[in-house]
Coordinates of C-alpha atoms in Angstrom, one line a residue:
M1 CA -21.1 -6.4 31.2
T2 CA -20.9 -5.5 27.7
L3 CA -19.5 -2.5 26.1
K4 CA -20.0 -1.4 22.8
V5 CA -17.0 -0.3 20.7
A6 CA -17.1 1.0 17.3
M7 CA -13.7 0.2 15.0
A8 CA -13.3 3.9 12.5
Q9 CA -11.4 2.8 9.6
V10 CA -10.9 6.5 8.3
D11 CA -9.2 7.8 5.4
M12 CA -7.3 11.0 6.3
L13 CA -5.5 13.4 4.1
V14 CA -1.8 13.5 5.8
G15 CA -0.9 17.2 7.0
D16 CA -4.8 18.4 6.6
I17 CA -5.7 18.2 10.6
K18 CA -8.3 21.0 10.7
Q19 CA -10.5 18.8 8.2
N20 CA -9.2 15.3 9.8
S21 CA -10.2 16.4 12.5
Q22 CA -14.0 17.6 11.6
T23 CA -14.1 13.9 10.7
V24 CA -13.1 12.6 13.7
I25 CA -16.2 14.1 15.2
A26 CA -18.5 13.6 12.7
A27 CA -17.4 9.8 13.6
A28 CA -17.4 10.0 17.0
L29 CA -21.0 11.8 16.9
K30 CA -22.1 8.7 14.5
A31 CA -21.0 6.2 16.5
R32 CA -22.8 7.4 19.6
D33 CA -26.1 8.6 18.1
E34 CA -26.6 6.0 15.4
G35 CA -24.3 3.1 16.7
E36 CA -25.4 3.7 20.1
A37 CA -21.3 3.0 21.2
R38 CA -20.0 4.0 24.2
V39 CA -16.3 3.6 23.1
I40 CA -14.8 4.6 19.3
V41 CA -11.2 3.7 18.4
F42 CA -9.7 5.3 15.4
P43 CA -6.3 4.5 14.2
E44 CA -2.1 5.6 14.9
L45 CA -1.8 9.5 14.2
T46 CA -5.5 9.8 13.0
L47 CA -5.2 13.5 13.0
M48 CA -2.3 14.2 11.3
G49 CA -2.9 11.3 8.7
Y50 CA 0.2 8.9 7.7
P51 CA 2.3 9.1 7.3
P52 CA 3.3 12.4 7.9
E53 CA 7.3 12.6 7.1
D54 CA 8.8 15.5 7.8
L55 CA 5.4 17.7 8.3
L56 CA 6.2 16.6 11.6
L57 CA 9.1 19.1 11.7
K58 CA 7.0 21.8 11.0
P59 CA 7.4 24.6 14.1
S60 CA 3.4 25.0 13.8
L61 CA 2.7 21.4 14.3
E62 CA 2.2 21.5 18.1
Q63 CA -0.2 24.4 17.9
A64 CA -2.3 22.8 14.9
I65 CA -2.5 19.6 17.2
E66 CA -3.3 20.9 20.1
L67 CA -6.3 23.4 18.4
A68 CA -7.7 20.2 17.1
L69 CA -7.7 18.3 20.3
D70 CA -9.4 21.1 21.7
A71 CA -12.2 21.2 18.7
V72 CA -12.9 17.2 19.6
L73 CA -12.8 17.8 23.2
D74 CA -15.2 20.7 22.8
Q75 CA -17.7 19.0 20.1
V76 CA -17.8 15.5 21.3
K77 CA -19.4 14.3 24.7
D78 CA -20.6 11.4 26.0
I79 CA -19.0 8.9 23.8
Y80 CA -15.0 7.7 24.8
V81 CA -12.9 8.1 22.2
I82 CA -9.5 6.7 21.8
L83 CA -7.6 8.8 19.3
G84 CA -4.2 9.0 17.7
Y85 CA -2.0 12.3 17.3
P86 CA 1.5 13.3 17.4
R87 CA 2.1 15.7 20.5
H88 CA 5.1 17.9 22.1
V89 CA 5.6 17.0 25.5
D90 CA 7.8 18.9 27.4
G91 CA 10.1 19.9 23.8
A92 CA 10.0 16.2 22.8
L93 CA 7.6 14.8 19.9
F94 CA 5.8 11.3 20.9
N95 CA 3.6 9.7 18.8
C96 CA 0.4 9.4 21.5
A97 CA -2.7 7.9 21.8
G98 CA -4.8 9.6 24.1
V99 CA -8.4 9.0 25.8
L100 CA -11.0 11.6 25.9
F101 CA -14.4 11.6 27.4
N102 CA -17.0 14.9 28.2
G103 CA -14.2 17.7 27.2
V104 CA -11.5 15.9 29.1
L105 CA -8.2 14.1 27.9
I106 CA -8.2 11.8 30.8
A107 CA -5.2 9.7 29.8
E108 CA -2.5 9.5 26.9
Y109 CA -0.1 6.8 26.2
N110 CA 3.2 7.3 24.1
K111 CA 4.1 4.7 21.6
Q112 CA 6.9 2.3 22.8
K113 CA 8.1 0.5 20.0
L114 CA 9.7 2.8 17.3
P115 CA 10.1 1.1 14.1
N116 CA 13.0 2.2 12.1
Y117 CA 13.2 -0.1 8.7
R118 CA 11.6 -0.6 5.4
V119 CA 9.1 2.3 4.9
F120 CA 9.2 3.1 8.3
D121 CA 11.3 6.4 9.9
D122 CA 9.9 7.2 13.5
K123 CA 12.7 6.7 15.0
R124 CA 13.7 10.3 13.0
Y125 CA 10.7 12.0 14.2
F126 CA 9.5 10.8 17.7
E127 CA 11.2 10.0 21.3
A128 CA 10.0 6.5 23.1
G129 CA 7.5 6.0 25.6
N130 CA 8.5 3.6 28.3
Q131 CA 4.9 3.1 30.6
A132 CA 1.8 1.3 30.0
L133 CA -1.7 2.6 30.0
V134 CA -4.7 1.0 31.6
V135 CA -7.7 2.9 31.8
D136 CA -10.8 2.0 33.5
I137 CA -14.0 2.3 30.9
D138 CA -17.4 0.9 32.5
G139 CA -15.7 -1.8 34.7
I140 CA -13.7 -2.9 31.7
R141 CA -9.7 -2.5 32.0
I142 CA -8.1 -1.4 28.7
G143 CA -4.8 -1.3 27.8
L144 CA -3.5 0.9 24.9
S145 CA -0.6 0.0 22.4
I146 CA 0.3 1.6 19.1
S147 CA 1.1 -0.2 15.7
E148 CA 4.5 -1.5 16.2
D149 CA 4.0 -2.3 20.0
I150 CA 2.3 -5.2 19.3
W151 CA 5.1 -6.7 16.8
H152 CA 6.9 -6.8 20.5
Q153 CA 6.0 -8.7 23.5
E154 CA 7.3 -5.9 26.3
P155 CA 4.7 -3.7 25.6
S156 CA 1.8 -5.8 25.9
A157 CA 3.4 -7.9 29.5
L158 CA 3.5 -4.3 31.1
A159 CA 0.1 -3.5 30.0
K160 CA -0.9 -7.0 31.5
E161 CA 1.0 -6.1 34.8
A162 CA -0.6 -2.8 34.9
G163 CA -3.8 -4.8 34.9
A164 CA -5.2 -4.5 31.6
Q165 CA -8.0 -6.9 30.6
I166 CA -7.9 -6.0 27.3
I167 CA -5.5 -4.5 24.4
F168 CA -6.4 -2.2 22.2
N169 CA -4.1 -1.5 19.6
L170 CA -4.1 1.6 17.1
N171 CA -2.7 0.7 14.2
A172 CA -1.3 2.4 10.7
S173 CA -0.1 -1.0 8.8
P174 CA 0.6 -0.7 5.5
F175 CA -0.4 -3.1 2.6
H176 CA 1.7 -5.7 1.1
M177 CA 0.7 -8.9 -0.1
E178 CA 1.5 -11.4 2.9
K179 CA 0.5 -9.0 5.6
V180 CA -3.2 -10.5 6.6
N181 CA -1.7 -13.8 7.2
V182 CA 1.7 -12.1 9.2
R183 CA -1.0 -10.2 11.1
E184 CA -3.2 -12.5 12.4
A185 CA -0.4 -15.1 13.0
L186 CA 1.2 -12.0 15.4
L187 CA -1.7 -11.5 17.3
H188 CA -2.5 -15.2 18.0
K189 CA 0.9 -15.1 19.4
R190 CA 0.4 -12.2 21.7
A191 CA -3.1 -12.8 22.9
L192 CA -1.5 -16.2 23.8
E193 CA 1.5 -14.9 25.8
V194 CA -0.5 -12.2 27.8
N195 CA -3.5 -14.4 28.1
L196 CA -5.6 -11.2 27.0
P197 CA -8.0 -10.2 23.7
I198 CA -6.9 -7.7 21.2
L199 CA -8.6 -5.3 19.4
Y200 CA -7.0 -4.1 16.7
V201 CA -7.7 -0.9 14.3
N202 CA -6.2 -0.4 11.2
Y203 CA -5.8 2.6 9.2
M204 CA -7.8 2.4 5.3
G205 CA -6.4 4.6 2.2
A206 CA -3.6 5.4 0.4
Q207 CA -1.0 8.0 0.9
D208 CA 1.6 7.9 -2.2
E209 CA 2.9 4.9 -2.3
L210 CA 1.8 3.2 0.4
V211 CA -1.5 1.4 1.0
Y212 CA -3.9 0.7 3.9
E213 CA -6.9 -2.0 3.5
G214 CA -8.6 -1.7 7.1
G215 CA -9.5 -5.2 7.9
S216 CA -9.4 -4.7 11.6
F217 CA -10.3 -7.7 14.2
I218 CA -10.2 -8.9 17.3
V219 CA -8.8 -12.4 19.0
D220 CA -9.6 -13.7 22.0
H221 CA -7.5 -14.4 24.7
K222 CA -6.3 -17.9 23.0
G223 CA -5.9 -15.9 20.0
V224 CA -8.8 -17.0 18.1
K225 CA -9.7 -14.4 15.7
V226 CA -13.6 -13.2 16.3
F227 CA -14.7 -10.5 14.3
Q228 CA -13.2 -9.3 11.0
A229 CA -14.1 -5.7 9.7
P230 CA -14.4 -5.4 5.6
W231 CA -10.9 -4.9 3.8
F232 CA -10.8 -1.8 1.6
E233 CA -13.7 0.1 2.9
A234 CA -14.0 3.0 5.2
G235 CA -16.4 3.1 7.9
L236 CA -17.4 2.4 11.6
Y237 CA -17.2 -1.0 12.4
Y238 CA -19.3 -1.7 15.8
V239 CA -18.9 -4.8 18.3
E240 CA -20.4 -5.2 21.3
L241 CA -18.4 -7.0 23.4
S242 CA -19.5 -9.3 26.4
A243 CA -17.1 -9.4 29.1
H244 CA -17.2 -11.7 32.2
F245 CA -14.6 -13.5 34.1
S246 CA -13.6 -17.5 34.2
V247 CA -11.6 -19.7 36.2
T248 CA -9.1 -21.9 34.6
L249 CA -8.1 -25.5 35.6
R250 CA -4.7 -23.5 37.3
G251 CA -7.1 -21.3 39.6
E252 CA -6.3 -18.6 37.2
E253 CA -8.9 -15.6 36.8
T254 CA -9.2 -15.2 32.7
F255 CA -11.1 -12.0 31.3
L256 CA -13.1 -13.3 28.3
V257 CA -14.3 -11.1 25.1
E258 CA -17.2 -12.1 22.9
P259 CA -18.4 -10.2 20.3
L260 CA -22.3 -10.4 20.8
N261 CA -22.8 -9.0 16.7
G262 CA -19.4 -10.4 15.8
A263 CA -18.7 -11.4 12.2
L264 CA -15.9 -13.3 10.2
I265 CA -15.4 -12.0 6.7
P266 CA -13.9 -14.5 4.5
N267 CA -10.6 -13.9 3.5
L268 CA -9.9 -12.2 0.2
S269 CA -8.1 -14.1 -2.6
T270 CA -4.5 -13.1 -3.8
E271 CA -5.8 -11.4 -7.2
R272 CA -8.8 -9.9 -5.4
R273 CA -6.8 -8.3 -2.3
L274 CA -3.6 -7.2 -4.7
Y275 CA -6.4 -5.8 -7.4
Q276 CA -8.0 -3.6 -4.7
A277 CA -4.8 -2.4 -3.6
L278 CA -4.1 -1.1 -6.7
V279 CA -7.4 0.1 -7.4
L280 CA -7.4 2.2 -3.8
G281 CA -3.7 3.3 -4.2
L282 CA -4.6 5.0 -7.5
R283 CA -8.0 6.0 -6.4
D284 CA -6.5 8.3 -3.3
Y285 CA -3.7 9.5 -5.0
V286 CA -5.7 11.4 -7.8
E287 CA -8.1 12.2 -5.1
K288 CA -5.5 14.0 -2.5
N289 CA -4.0 15.6 -5.6
Q290 CA -6.7 17.1 -6.9
F291 CA -6.2 15.5 -10.2
K292 CA -9.4 16.1 -12.3
G293 CA -8.4 12.6 -14.1
V294 CA -6.1 10.4 -16.0
L295 CA -4.4 9.4 -19.0
V296 CA -3.8 6.4 -20.5
A297 CA -1.5 5.3 -23.5
L298 CA -3.7 2.1 -24.9
N299 CA -1.3 0.0 -26.7
T300 CA -1.4 -4.3 -27.1
H301 CA 1.0 -4.8 -24.1
L302 CA -0.9 -6.6 -20.9
E303 CA 0.5 -4.1 -18.6
S304 CA -1.5 -1.4 -21.0
I305 CA -4.5 -2.6 -21.0
L306 CA -4.9 -3.6 -17.1
T307 CA -3.7 0.1 -16.2
F308 CA -6.1 1.3 -18.4
V309 CA -9.2 -1.2 -16.8
I310 CA -7.8 -0.4 -13.2
A311 CA -7.8 3.5 -13.9
V312 CA -11.7 3.3 -15.1
D313 CA -12.7 0.8 -12.0
A314 CA -10.6 2.9 -9.9
L315 CA -12.3 6.5 -11.1
G316 CA -15.2 6.0 -13.4
A317 CA -15.1 6.0 -17.0
D318 CA -15.7 10.1 -17.2
R319 CA -12.3 11.0 -15.5
V320 CA -10.4 8.2 -17.4
K321 CA -8.9 9.4 -21.3
A322 CA -7.4 7.2 -23.6
V323 CA -5.3 7.8 -26.2
L324 CA -4.0 5.4 -29.3
M325 CA -0.9 6.1 -31.0
T326 CA 0.1 4.9 -34.1
D327 CA 2.5 4.8 -37.5
E328 CA 2.9 2.7 -40.3
S329 CA 3.8 -0.3 -38.2
T330 CA 0.5 -0.1 -36.5
S331 CA -2.0 -2.9 -36.8
E332 CA -5.4 -2.3 -38.0
I333 CA -6.6 -5.1 -36.4
D334 CA -5.0 -4.3 -32.8
S335 CA -6.1 -0.8 -33.1
G336 CA -9.7 -1.8 -33.6
A337 CA -9.1 -4.3 -30.8
L338 CA -8.0 -1.9 -28.4
I339 CA -10.7 0.3 -29.2
S340 CA -13.4 -1.8 -28.6
I341 CA -11.7 -2.3 -25.2
A342 CA -12.3 1.3 -24.6
N343 CA -16.0 1.3 -26.0
K344 CA -16.5 -1.5 -23.6
L345 CA -15.5 0.6 -20.8
N346 CA -17.7 3.8 -22.0
V347 CA -14.3 5.7 -22.2
G348 CA -13.7 7.6 -25.6
I349 CA -10.3 7.1 -27.1
E350 CA -8.5 9.4 -29.1
R351 CA -6.3 8.4 -32.1
V352 CA -2.9 10.3 -32.8
D353 CA -0.8 9.7 -35.7
I354 CA 3.2 9.9 -34.3
E355 CA 4.5 9.0 -37.5
P356 CA 5.0 12.3 -39.0
M357 CA 6.9 12.9 -35.5
M358 CA 9.0 9.7 -36.0
L359 CA 9.9 11.3 -39.3
A360 CA 11.3 14.6 -38.2
Y361 CA 13.3 12.8 -35.9
Q362 CA 14.8 10.2 -37.4
V363 CA 16.2 13.2 -40.2
M364 CA 18.4 14.3 -37.0
S365 CA 21.8 12.3 -36.8
P366 CA 23.9 11.8 -33.3
L367 CA 27.1 12.9 -33.2
G368 CA 29.9 11.1 -35.9
G369 CA 26.8 10.2 -37.9
K370 CA 25.9 6.6 -36.9
K371 CA 23.2 5.4 -34.9
R372 CA 23.7 3.3 -32.2
K373 CA 21.3 -0.2 -32.4
G374 CA 18.2 0.4 -30.9
S375 CA 17.9 3.5 -30.7
G376 CA 14.6 4.0 -33.5
A377 CA 12.6 1.8 -30.6
K378 CA 14.2 4.2 -28.0
L379 CA 12.6 7.7 -30.0
K380 CA 9.4 5.8 -30.8
A381 CA 8.7 5.0 -26.8
R382 CA 10.3 8.8 -25.9
I383 CA 7.9 10.2 -28.9
R384 CA 5.0 8.3 -27.2
T385 CA 5.4 9.6 -23.5
L386 CA 6.1 13.1 -25.2
T387 CA 2.7 13.0 -26.8
L388 CA 1.0 11.7 -23.9
M389 CA 2.6 14.3 -21.1
T390 CA 1.5 16.9 -23.5
M391 CA -2.1 15.8 -24.4
A392 CA -2.2 15.2 -20.3
S393 CA -1.2 18.7 -20.0
S394 CA -3.7 20.2 -22.4
L395 CA -6.3 18.5 -20.6
G396 CA -5.6 19.1 -16.6
V397 CA -5.2 15.3 -16.0
M398 CA -2.4 12.7 -15.0
A399 CA -0.6 10.5 -17.1
L400 CA 0.0 7.5 -15.8
S401 CA 2.7 5.2 -16.8
S402 CA 2.0 1.2 -17.2
V403 CA 5.4 0.0 -16.8
N404 CA 5.7 -3.0 -14.5
K405 CA 8.2 -4.3 -11.8
S406 CA 10.1 -6.8 -14.3
E407 CA 11.0 -4.1 -16.7
M408 CA 11.8 -2.1 -13.9
A409 CA 14.3 -4.3 -12.2
L410 CA 16.2 -5.2 -15.7
G411 CA 16.3 -1.8 -17.0
C412 CA 14.0 -3.2 -20.2
T413 CA 12.0 0.1 -20.9
T414 CA 13.1 3.4 -21.9
L415 CA 14.6 6.1 -19.8
Y416 CA 12.3 9.3 -20.2
G417 CA 10.0 6.6 -22.6
G418 CA 7.7 4.0 -21.1
M419 CA 8.8 4.3 -17.7
S420 CA 7.6 7.9 -17.2
G421 CA 4.5 9.6 -16.5
S422 CA 3.2 11.1 -13.3
F423 CA 2.3 7.8 -11.4
S424 CA 2.9 3.9 -12.4
V425 CA -0.1 1.8 -10.9
L426 CA 2.3 -1.3 -12.1
K427 CA 5.4 -0.5 -10.7
D428 CA 5.6 -3.3 -7.7
I429 CA 4.0 -5.9 -9.9
F430 CA 5.6 -8.2 -11.7
K431 CA 5.2 -9.6 -15.4
S432 CA 4.0 -12.7 -14.1
Q433 CA 1.3 -11.3 -11.9
I434 CA -0.3 -9.4 -15.0
F435 CA -1.3 -12.3 -16.4
S436 CA -3.1 -13.6 -12.9
L437 CA -4.5 -9.8 -12.7
C438 CA -6.0 -9.9 -15.8
Q439 CA -7.8 -13.3 -15.4
Y440 CA -9.2 -12.4 -12.2
R441 CA -10.5 -9.4 -13.8
N442 CA -11.6 -11.3 -16.5
S443 CA -13.6 -13.6 -14.0
V444 CA -15.2 -10.5 -12.9
K445 CA -16.5 -9.1 -16.2
Q446 CA -14.9 -9.8 -19.7
V447 CA -13.1 -7.2 -20.9
I448 CA -9.3 -8.5 -22.1
P449 CA -9.6 -10.6 -25.0
S450 CA -8.5 -13.9 -24.0
N451 CA -5.9 -15.0 -26.5
W452 CA -4.0 -11.8 -26.0
L453 CA -3.1 -13.1 -22.4
Q454 CA -1.3 -15.7 -24.6
E455 CA -0.7 -13.8 -27.7
N456 CA 0.6 -10.2 -26.8
A457 CA 2.1 -11.2 -23.4
L458 CA 5.6 -11.0 -24.5
D459 CA 7.8 -8.1 -24.1
Q460 CA 10.2 -7.6 -27.1
D461 CA 13.3 -5.9 -25.1
V462 CA 13.4 -8.9 -22.8
I463 CA 13.0 -11.5 -25.0
Q464 CA 16.0 -9.8 -27.2
L465 CA 17.9 -10.0 -23.7
L466 CA 17.0 -13.0 -22.1
D467 CA 15.3 -15.5 -24.6
I468 CA 11.7 -15.1 -22.8
K469 CA 9.8 -17.1 -25.3
S470 CA 6.7 -18.1 -23.0
I471 CA 4.9 -17.1 -19.8
R472 CA 6.8 -19.9 -18.0
D473 CA 9.6 -18.1 -18.8
Y474 CA 8.4 -15.2 -16.8
Q475 CA 7.3 -17.4 -14.0
V476 CA 11.7 -18.2 -13.8
L477 CA 12.7 -14.7 -14.3
D478 CA 10.1 -13.1 -12.1
Q479 CA 11.3 -15.6 -9.7
V480 CA 14.9 -14.9 -9.8
L481 CA 13.9 -11.1 -9.5
D482 CA 12.1 -11.8 -6.3
L483 CA 15.0 -13.9 -4.8
Y484 CA 17.7 -11.2 -5.5
I485 CA 15.1 -8.1 -4.6
G486 CA 12.7 -9.1 -2.3
Q487 CA 14.9 -11.7 -0.2
N488 CA 18.2 -10.4 -1.1
L489 CA 19.9 -13.6 -2.0
N490 CA 23.2 -13.4 -3.6
L491 CA 24.0 -15.2 -7.1
E492 CA 25.2 -18.2 -5.8
E493 CA 22.0 -19.0 -3.6
I494 CA 19.9 -17.7 -6.2
V495 CA 21.4 -20.9 -8.8
T496 CA 21.1 -23.3 -5.7
Q497 CA 17.5 -22.3 -5.4
T498 CA 16.1 -21.8 -8.8
H499 CA 18.4 -24.6 -10.8
I500 CA 19.2 -22.3 -13.4
S501 CA 22.4 -21.7 -15.0
Y502 CA 25.3 -19.3 -13.5
S503 CA 25.7 -17.6 -16.3
N504 CA 22.0 -16.5 -16.6
V505 CA 21.3 -15.5 -13.2
C506 CA 24.6 -13.8 -13.3
R507 CA 23.1 -11.9 -16.5
I508 CA 19.7 -11.1 -14.9
L509 CA 21.3 -9.7 -11.9
S510 CA 23.6 -7.9 -13.6
L511 CA 21.0 -6.1 -15.5
V512 CA 19.3 -5.1 -12.2
D513 CA 22.2 -3.9 -10.3
A514 CA 22.8 -1.7 -13.7
S515 CA 19.8 -0.2 -13.5
E516 CA 19.7 1.7 -10.5
F517 CA 19.8 5.2 -12.7
K518 CA 16.8 4.4 -14.3
R519 CA 14.4 3.6 -11.7
R520 CA 15.6 6.5 -9.4
Q521 CA 14.0 8.8 -12.3
S522 CA 10.8 6.8 -12.4
P523 CA 7.5 7.5 -11.1
L524 CA 5.8 6.8 -8.2
G525 CA 3.9 4.2 -7.9
V526 CA 1.3 1.7 -5.5
R527 CA 3.3 -0.4 -3.2
V528 CA 2.1 -4.0 -3.0
T529 CA 5.6 -6.4 -1.4
Q530 CA 8.3 -5.5 0.9
A531 CA 10.7 -4.6 -1.9
S532 CA 9.3 -2.5 -3.8
F533 CA 11.4 0.3 -5.9
G534 CA 11.1 3.5 -3.6
R535 CA 11.3 3.7 0.1
D536 CA 11.9 -0.2 0.9
R537 CA 15.1 -0.2 -1.3
R538 CA 17.8 2.3 -1.5
Y539 CA 20.8 1.3 -3.6
P540 CA 23.6 3.9 -4.5
I541 CA 23.4 4.7 -7.9
S542 CA 27.4 5.1 -7.7
N543 CA 29.1 1.8 -6.1
G544 CA 32.1 -0.9 -6.9
W545 CA 30.0 -3.8 -4.9
Q546 CA 30.7 -6.7 -6.8
L547 CA 28.3 -9.4 -7.9
G548 CA 29.8 -12.3 -6.6
E549 CA 30.8 -10.5 -3.0

């Protein structure tokens, strides 16, 4: 027997239930008429979009979901629709996967495992289900699970006990840099445990700081990947499952699934995957918030140039504007090089002289008449940001910050200066990663002058604080930051692992802890790690925790 399945990697707008239902209807009809699919499988909470957060508490949610389900049931016939949505049942809200066919909601599964860590808050909103669901579609018994369920043994075991011959897992699994390997290892393990193939359908798109990269795939009963959909591409991806039974040496009957038209798309390189996540994160944030475009302040820092290039790749040259802010210290050679980069990408650049503003502000003395060390650099940074935000407002576009994670961690960026903006593309990218991302982008097409990857790579604020003198020093610094922020190791453990002096590690960690108040006021940015400055890491600003504890 065979069963043709369409895996729908869809990009939904959170909360736009009516439009999302129309997208579901259009995709299902296309899968039926053009793809000749018998089943279409959508990701977790498709009707609502993901993650919906406190929109789930809206009093009108129940009626809106019921109307959307009615629309799908009314307009889609002759194809099984397996769809994720939130639904109230007897006053409780569940994260559901419904099976719809020919105007009837024939079965409904409630998510059993509710994650409540990092970016997930399922227990805030949902009640947990406790029963398996198996549906028979054309003689194949399909067990359903949702996202976190597949990370635990019990839901898959319950589905197997209920007679499932294959498991369909509906997902909205946010991107981080190592996630693809983690997912594949997990499904390999789970398939072996239950001796069943698993079809894994993932969400695609970005929502605020979260990115979902698609990459839906299938593993057979031995945990071997036999089909892979593309990453970072919305669409319908078809697989015709050939199902048959085999008897093992122990006399057990095994259900085998083999895709007749399957394909194994090669995994992306780390840099390409990371770059595409940044592009998608920016594009969806601009599109879903209906900004006309973005404005970038170009300077010789690699972060600024990389932010600019990513913006052009995400939105197109016609939706990106650049401003070059100069003063008496600005090098004409550097200015010419920046203008050349903008010209290569067909983006117009406006030059603004901020020297008059600098002079005007410098006549103002602080109380007591004594200026603090470094106040001049902070003043310039704030004037630049004031100029950037004012221009963005007048143009009706969004201003981008180009701050990176190393600067954010150490506080080596000016509050209401360089760290300000409406969105920060590189907020979760360490400085040492900036170099590799620039090199990757140049490998696609040379845009960034190669010599700048060395000559203009160092940040003066970091140099003064930590005696950073080379790219290698940044790699060491970022290793310390990752161990502290990403792995939550203490001071002594970091000293042991890095062989860096106790005093230097102590200095770095002290700067991280002292800069929490700055990070709380930073713009939203694309999340690419499991320890981003945002929903992943929630430390109190006022606290008495000692560094050595």
